[in-house]
Every structure is written in C-alpha cells, then in structure tokens.
Amino acid sequence: MTIVPLPIVPRPHDDEALSSWIGRIAARYDLEADNLLTHVTGWNRSTVGAAERLDYHKNAGLEVALAQATSVAPETISMLRIAGEDGSASSWHRTTVVWCPDCVRDDLSKRREVYGRAIWRLGCCVLCPQHQVLLEDACRRCTFEGKCGFYCSDGFHGLACRICTRPVGPVRGWQAEEERHEYIGAFGICITPSLNRLVLALQRDLQAALGGAKLKRSWGFTRSAQALLSAILDLTLCLVFATRVRCEPRILLPEWKPGQAFAPVSEPITLAALPLGAAYGVIAIAAAALSSLESGKQCHHWRICGRTTVVMDATSLMVWLPTAIRRWLRSRAIQWEQPAGAALCTVIAAVEKGAYPS
Ligand SMILES: [Zn+2]
Ligand SMILES: [Zn+2]
C-alpha cells in the first residue's frame, strides 16, 4: 500500500511522548491521535488505544506506516520511547494524564500548544526535572483528579479538564503547596527542598532502570536496575496495603484478535497506579529508607500517624509497618540483591526484638 505523506507534520520534541507527537499531528487535521493512526494504516485495522500503547510497545508495521506518512525516520520515532519497547514496562506507565504547570505555561506562551513529556507518562516521575515542582493530576478549578486530557483545538494540541472543560493552566491567586518552604505531604512526610532533591535522584535512577540504563548511585547497596525496580515494587505494595491508599485498578486490555479468548490482565501495583501525592510519598520513603541502610544518619522526617515527628529511615518504616506486612517484606528482602536484603533483614530483626533507638 502506498501512503501519501501528510502535508503538515510538526517535528517531535526530543523529550516528547510518542503518543503526544501523534496527538499533535492529529490536531492539525482536527482528529484524535488514534484516528490519525487509522488514516495512516489505510483504514484496514483497529487502532483503538494504539497511540498510547506505542509509548511502551513497539508496533513495527504501524510505525513504518507512520514514518512514511510523516517523513520522520523510524529510528527517530523509536527514540521517543524512554522505558523499553517490548511492553514489559507497561504497568509503569500512567493511564491518566499528568503535567508540570510551569512546562504548560512555557508551552502555551512559546508555541500555543502543550506537548506531553515522555516522563509524564511514567509512574516513577513525580517532579519536573526542569522546574523541580510536583507534577499535577487535578484540575485547579474543579479539583477532580485524573480527569484532564489532551484534545485538539483549532489545529493545536491542548490540555483541558473533561469535567469543567476549561484548559489546564495557571489560576490567579493559586499558591501551589510546593512553593512553600516546607509542608506535610502524603503519609505525613515533611516535604523540603532537600527531600525533593533525593526524590529527583531516585526518580532519575528509576527512569534509567526502566530504560535499560545504569543507575547513577546505589540505593541501600542496591546497584542493579532490576534489583532497584523489584525493591521499589515491594516497598510500594507494603505502603499501599498498610495505608489502603486509593489505587487505580490496573486492568489492561491487551490487543485482541478475532478467534482468541478475551481476558483482562491484572498488572502489578506500580507507582503508576497511585495518585501523584501518594506516588511522591512512596518514592520519598523508599529513597530515605534504602539510603539509611547504607549511610545511617538521615536528615528527612515524617509524622507517623500525624503525631510524632521522627527521622524517616528504614527503622522507623519497619516500626510503623503492621507486623504481617513487615514479615512479608522480610520474605521478599531475602531475595533482594545482597547485601541490601541482608541489611534490611537486620533492621527488621532489631525492630522485632524491640532493640532499636526510639
Ligand atoms: Zn516543568
Ligand atoms: Zn475542571
């Protein structure tokens, strides 16, 4: 099939999500992203959800057609995927749209449209690396979470609330919590600029791990990418079950072909299943707890049960976790990369004996 190149194609930005670039091309023709893919494949296959899926799962046939229609090299298209392309990291991708308010403001003033950054799609990214502010997932006007999305407007790619229908953007008089010097976040964490730096460091390493790159530093003796991802998954499960924090049901609909049985697949609970504030909390606690296994004294704090302010480290986390969850974590830690697992088991043993500094 010969594909006629599209007459207007904006170039992808280096840090743009593939789904966002397709959405911006589609907006030029007043289409949704999936409908543009239907067009470039000659209307002969279903493309429902295909644009979002391309962010983590390569589809060679579809991308050849897209490359021909846009005159953008397939390698350039592949490089927009920052966390692997075999679909194995799909559960680390958010199904809701999040954004950095400062990036949105810059985009609107410079180019009249908003492009989605690839890292906004990853559940392990909670802070904007450029502006160092917490990403947002709620409309500032109606405050509904997870109800904003990209849409096309007059040929441009916008970001708006599906409830109050207004574009996402700065609101006069709004003072973001992260603009204050210090405040209490999810799980009673005392959020400070220095904690933000620690969270950014772990966020960078998790992003590297998902993209198959090496970690910049070790996290409680954890040096390999796979071991770090496993440890974070285990700690996320502990915090989710200990706090019963609200999670998005991670049910992915796999590509279904006629003649095959249709079955939803339950995905593991990753940071992508959590609201942003809770995801920040899990990363912060994990970063402080893992770091403390290696270097003792910690300078970050949290208010357990909203009352006592204590140092946030592996010991206070193990004291705080319900016994059953702590024991489950011990059974997992035995399988962690050594000596990280052994170090955590030593902390758990001390806590169980009551032999820990209060
Ligand atoms: Zn930003
Ligand atoms: Zn709204």
XYZ file of C-alpha atoms and ligand atoms in Angstrom:
360
model
C 0.000 0.000 0.000
C 1.380 3.425 -0.915
C 0.985 6.012 1.789
C 0.695 9.626 0.717
C 2.775 11.835 3.030
C 0.772 14.202 5.206
C 1.223 17.845 4.133
C 1.615 19.266 7.666
C 3.684 17.399 10.255
C 5.149 19.103 13.355
C 8.558 17.658 14.317
C 8.655 15.653 17.555
C 10.408 17.293 20.518
C 13.333 15.274 21.928
C 11.593 14.736 25.273
C 8.112 14.211 23.863
C 5.971 11.104 24.391
C 5.266 9.294 21.129
C 1.521 9.434 21.842
C 1.769 13.225 22.283
C 3.547 13.708 18.953
C 0.859 11.636 17.176
C -1.751 13.726 19.012
C -0.156 16.961 17.789
C -0.059 15.767 14.185
C -3.700 14.654 14.513
C -4.677 18.052 15.935
C -3.514 19.707 12.694
C -6.283 17.746 10.939
C -8.843 18.113 13.738
C -8.536 14.413 14.574
C -7.877 12.319 17.679
C -4.495 10.509 17.820
C -5.979 7.024 17.266
C -7.965 8.254 14.263
C -4.801 9.609 12.647
C -3.251 6.131 13.005
C -6.356 4.617 11.393
C -5.798 7.009 8.494
C -2.083 6.231 8.038
C -2.756 2.478 8.072
C -5.268 2.835 5.261
C -8.349 2.198 7.406
C -7.692 -1.535 7.481
C -7.036 -2.237 11.168
C -8.353 -1.211 14.577
C -6.249 1.445 16.261
C -8.275 1.941 19.459
C -5.761 2.841 22.198
C -2.886 2.316 19.746
C -1.262 5.755 20.159
C -0.880 5.364 23.941
C 0.326 1.761 23.567
C 3.136 2.887 21.251
C 4.704 4.695 24.257
C 5.822 1.325 25.681
C 5.242 -1.266 22.971
C 6.795 -1.119 19.521
C 4.465 -1.908 16.639
C 6.737 -2.209 13.596
C 4.007 -2.249 10.938
C 2.221 0.749 12.372
C 5.456 2.690 12.775
C 6.566 2.045 9.187
C 3.246 3.483 8.032
C 3.630 6.425 10.423
C 7.202 7.051 9.243
C 6.076 7.093 5.603
C 3.140 9.405 6.306
C 5.235 11.859 8.339
C 8.631 11.549 6.609
C 10.162 11.121 10.072
C 12.693 8.265 10.351
C 11.556 5.122 12.211
C 14.656 5.439 14.455
C 13.568 8.941 15.499
C 10.109 7.558 16.315
C 11.666 4.724 18.382
C 13.788 7.188 20.371
C 10.650 8.807 21.781
C 10.179 5.619 23.866
C 12.248 6.091 27.026
C 11.273 2.988 29.015
C 11.768 -0.010 26.772
C 9.708 -1.061 23.813
C 8.738 -4.689 24.387
C 5.726 -3.862 26.558
C 7.319 -5.287 29.728
C 7.235 -1.861 31.425
C 3.586 -1.232 30.535
C 2.467 -1.294 34.179
C 4.894 1.576 34.957
C 3.001 3.821 32.530
C 0.181 6.000 33.767
C -3.235 5.709 32.228
C -4.117 9.200 33.472
C -2.600 12.444 32.207
C -0.259 14.442 34.478
C 1.683 17.608 33.718
C 4.078 20.214 35.061
C 2.243 23.542 35.464
C 5.390 25.509 34.590
C 6.039 23.477 31.425
C 2.389 24.006 30.400
C 2.747 27.763 30.929
C 6.000 27.868 28.909
C 4.482 25.781 26.095
C 1.413 27.976 25.783
C 3.471 31.158 25.671
C 6.060 29.810 23.202
C 4.099 27.585 20.860
C 0.356 27.947 21.576
C 0.065 24.251 22.358
C 1.105 21.778 25.028
C 3.171 18.718 24.267
C 3.230 15.733 26.624
C 6.670 14.910 28.006
C 7.625 11.230 27.859
C 8.442 11.255 31.575
C 4.921 12.457 32.461
C 3.760 9.028 31.326
C 5.990 7.181 33.819
C 4.629 6.475 37.291
C 8.117 6.880 38.795
C 8.243 10.545 37.712
C 6.570 12.889 40.185
C 8.722 16.034 39.922
C 9.518 18.089 36.837
C 13.293 17.725 36.364
C 13.447 21.158 34.747
C 11.303 23.184 37.162
C 11.628 20.887 40.209
C 7.935 21.246 41.079
C 5.477 18.458 41.780
C 3.607 17.334 38.674
C -0.173 17.784 38.782
C -3.066 15.461 38.007
C -6.039 17.549 39.139
C -7.823 20.481 37.547
C -7.179 23.568 39.683
C -10.690 24.863 39.049
C -12.924 21.880 39.803
C -10.190 19.839 41.621
C -11.228 16.488 40.107
C -8.193 14.179 39.850
C -7.358 12.257 36.706
C -9.994 13.978 34.586
C -7.762 16.081 32.363
C -6.594 15.064 28.927
C -5.197 16.229 25.629
C -7.580 17.435 22.946
C -7.365 19.284 19.660
C -8.444 22.878 19.373
C -8.168 24.988 16.221
C -5.400 22.754 14.890
C -3.375 22.818 18.134
C -2.821 20.312 20.931
C -4.321 21.472 24.214
C -4.718 20.094 27.716
C -8.105 20.558 29.340
C -10.367 19.282 32.098
C -13.049 16.902 30.894
C -15.349 17.942 33.778
C -15.333 21.768 33.615
C -13.950 21.723 30.013
C -11.517 24.579 30.690
C -7.859 24.447 29.605
C -5.329 23.444 32.235
C -3.226 26.431 33.181
C -2.198 28.788 35.955
C -5.059 30.200 38.026
C -4.744 33.671 39.523
C -4.362 33.560 43.303
C -3.365 29.894 43.346
C -0.419 29.114 45.559
C 0.938 25.675 44.897
C 1.875 23.788 48.034
C 5.322 23.064 46.677
C 6.013 26.806 46.545
C 6.030 26.908 50.329
C 9.309 26.122 52.007
C 8.141 23.060 53.911
C 4.835 21.243 54.260
C 3.354 17.874 55.190
C 2.574 15.546 52.295
C 1.115 12.049 51.900
C 1.909 9.589 54.738
C 2.881 12.548 56.978
C 6.131 13.242 55.118
C 7.824 16.592 55.831
C 8.479 17.832 52.298
C 11.530 20.057 51.997
C 13.763 21.167 49.111
C 16.401 18.637 50.214
C 13.819 15.802 50.180
C 12.819 16.926 46.674
C 16.457 16.538 45.593
C 16.539 12.988 46.987
C 13.244 12.145 45.249
C 14.578 13.562 41.967
C 17.684 11.376 42.271
C 15.629 8.199 42.793
C 13.204 9.249 40.039
C 16.158 9.606 37.635
C 17.512 6.184 38.560
C 14.099 4.506 38.234
C 13.688 6.108 34.819
C 17.171 4.869 33.860
C 16.318 1.384 35.152
C 13.135 1.238 33.067
C 15.069 2.415 30.019
C 17.727 -0.285 30.476
C 20.442 2.195 31.545
C 22.789 2.002 34.533
C 21.973 3.591 37.902
C 23.897 6.720 38.883
C 24.293 5.632 42.506
C 23.461 2.752 44.792
C 20.315 2.719 46.921
C 20.992 0.887 50.174
C 23.588 -1.330 48.461
C 21.188 -1.873 45.552
C 23.204 -1.265 42.394
C 21.461 -3.102 39.584
C 18.496 -1.674 37.714
C 16.371 -4.800 38.084
C 17.057 -5.065 41.815
C 16.060 -1.436 42.334
C 12.784 -1.908 40.430
C 11.989 -5.044 42.498
C 12.747 -3.288 45.785
C 10.542 -0.327 44.838
C 7.694 -2.654 43.811
C 7.910 -4.444 47.183
C 8.003 -1.183 49.168
C 5.095 0.209 47.113
C 2.970 -2.854 47.919
C 3.794 -2.527 51.641
C 2.762 1.132 51.741
C -0.364 0.556 49.654
C -1.561 -2.261 51.890
C -0.515 -0.544 55.125
C -2.341 2.686 54.296
C -5.074 1.413 51.963
C -4.265 4.395 49.779
C -6.564 4.650 46.801
C -5.206 2.879 43.716
C -6.317 2.886 40.175
C -7.407 -0.625 39.143
C -4.626 -1.598 36.741
C -6.561 -3.675 34.278
C -5.044 -3.513 30.832
C -6.946 -4.582 27.795
C -4.491 -6.486 25.612
C -4.700 -6.276 21.867
C -7.462 -8.682 20.982
C -7.608 -10.607 17.757
C -10.780 -12.311 16.495
C -10.794 -16.007 17.341
C -8.761 -15.548 20.533
C -10.159 -15.679 24.039
C -10.571 -12.204 25.509
C -9.203 -11.818 29.030
C -8.206 -8.744 31.010
C -4.736 -8.996 32.549
C -4.119 -7.859 36.104
C -0.932 -5.843 36.302
C 1.304 -5.446 39.380
C 0.757 -2.340 41.514
C 3.444 0.096 40.450
C 3.817 3.790 41.221
C 1.764 4.460 38.074
C -1.347 3.145 39.826
C -1.118 5.784 42.580
C -2.283 9.402 42.682
C 0.684 11.789 42.339
C 0.876 12.806 46.011
C 0.938 9.163 47.133
C 3.496 8.251 44.455
C 5.733 11.083 45.696
C 5.308 9.731 49.238
C 6.287 6.185 48.281
C 9.378 7.373 46.377
C 10.426 9.633 49.257
C 10.000 6.929 51.916
C 11.725 4.319 49.730
C 14.617 6.698 48.962
C 15.140 7.594 52.633
C 14.731 4.007 53.871
C 17.067 2.470 51.279
C 19.683 5.238 51.731
C 19.644 4.694 55.506
C 20.651 1.027 55.054
C 23.946 2.272 53.682
C 24.659 5.508 55.465
C 22.983 5.526 58.880
C 22.060 9.097 59.751
C 19.204 10.616 57.774
C 18.062 14.225 57.656
C 14.466 13.696 56.471
C 11.441 13.389 58.728
C 7.845 12.248 58.779
C 4.956 12.483 61.194
C 3.817 8.962 61.910
C 0.028 8.836 62.337
C 0.032 12.651 62.151
C 1.585 12.923 65.636
C 5.212 12.209 66.437
C 7.846 13.616 64.084
C 10.602 11.046 63.623
C 13.542 10.510 61.306
C 12.403 8.871 58.077
C 14.595 5.785 57.654
C 14.369 2.008 57.371
C 13.937 1.591 61.143
C 11.011 3.992 61.528
C 9.389 2.474 58.430
C 9.705 -1.057 59.857
C 8.375 0.087 63.260
C 5.409 1.725 61.539
C 4.507 -1.175 59.205
C 1.922 -3.634 60.572
C 3.637 -6.878 61.668
C 2.131 -9.059 58.914
C 3.258 -6.667 56.186
C 6.731 -6.299 57.740
C 7.124 -10.092 57.757
C 6.020 -10.322 54.145
C 8.649 -7.681 53.305
C 11.282 -9.749 55.127
C 10.381 -12.781 52.978
C 10.874 -10.598 49.917
C 14.068 -8.909 51.156
C 15.770 -12.300 51.484
C 15.573 -12.455 47.687
C 16.808 -8.861 47.152
C 20.250 -8.127 45.781
C 22.787 -8.679 48.564
C 23.879 -7.117 50.850
C 20.781 -4.850 50.537
C 18.341 -7.613 51.554
C 20.509 -8.708 54.478
C 20.798 -5.103 55.691
C 17.009 -4.719 55.696
C 16.558 -8.090 57.442
C 18.957 -6.896 60.173
C 16.807 -3.783 60.699
C 13.636 -5.921 60.802
C 15.209 -8.302 63.333
C 16.176 -5.366 65.596
C 12.654 -3.922 65.353
C 11.070 -7.289 66.176
C 13.274 -7.560 69.271
C 12.402 -4.015 70.245
C 16.126 -3.224 70.063
C 16.067 -0.017 68.089
C 16.665 3.589 69.058
C 13.337 5.366 69.671
Zn 8.313 21.706 34.155
Zn -12.034 21.175 35.892
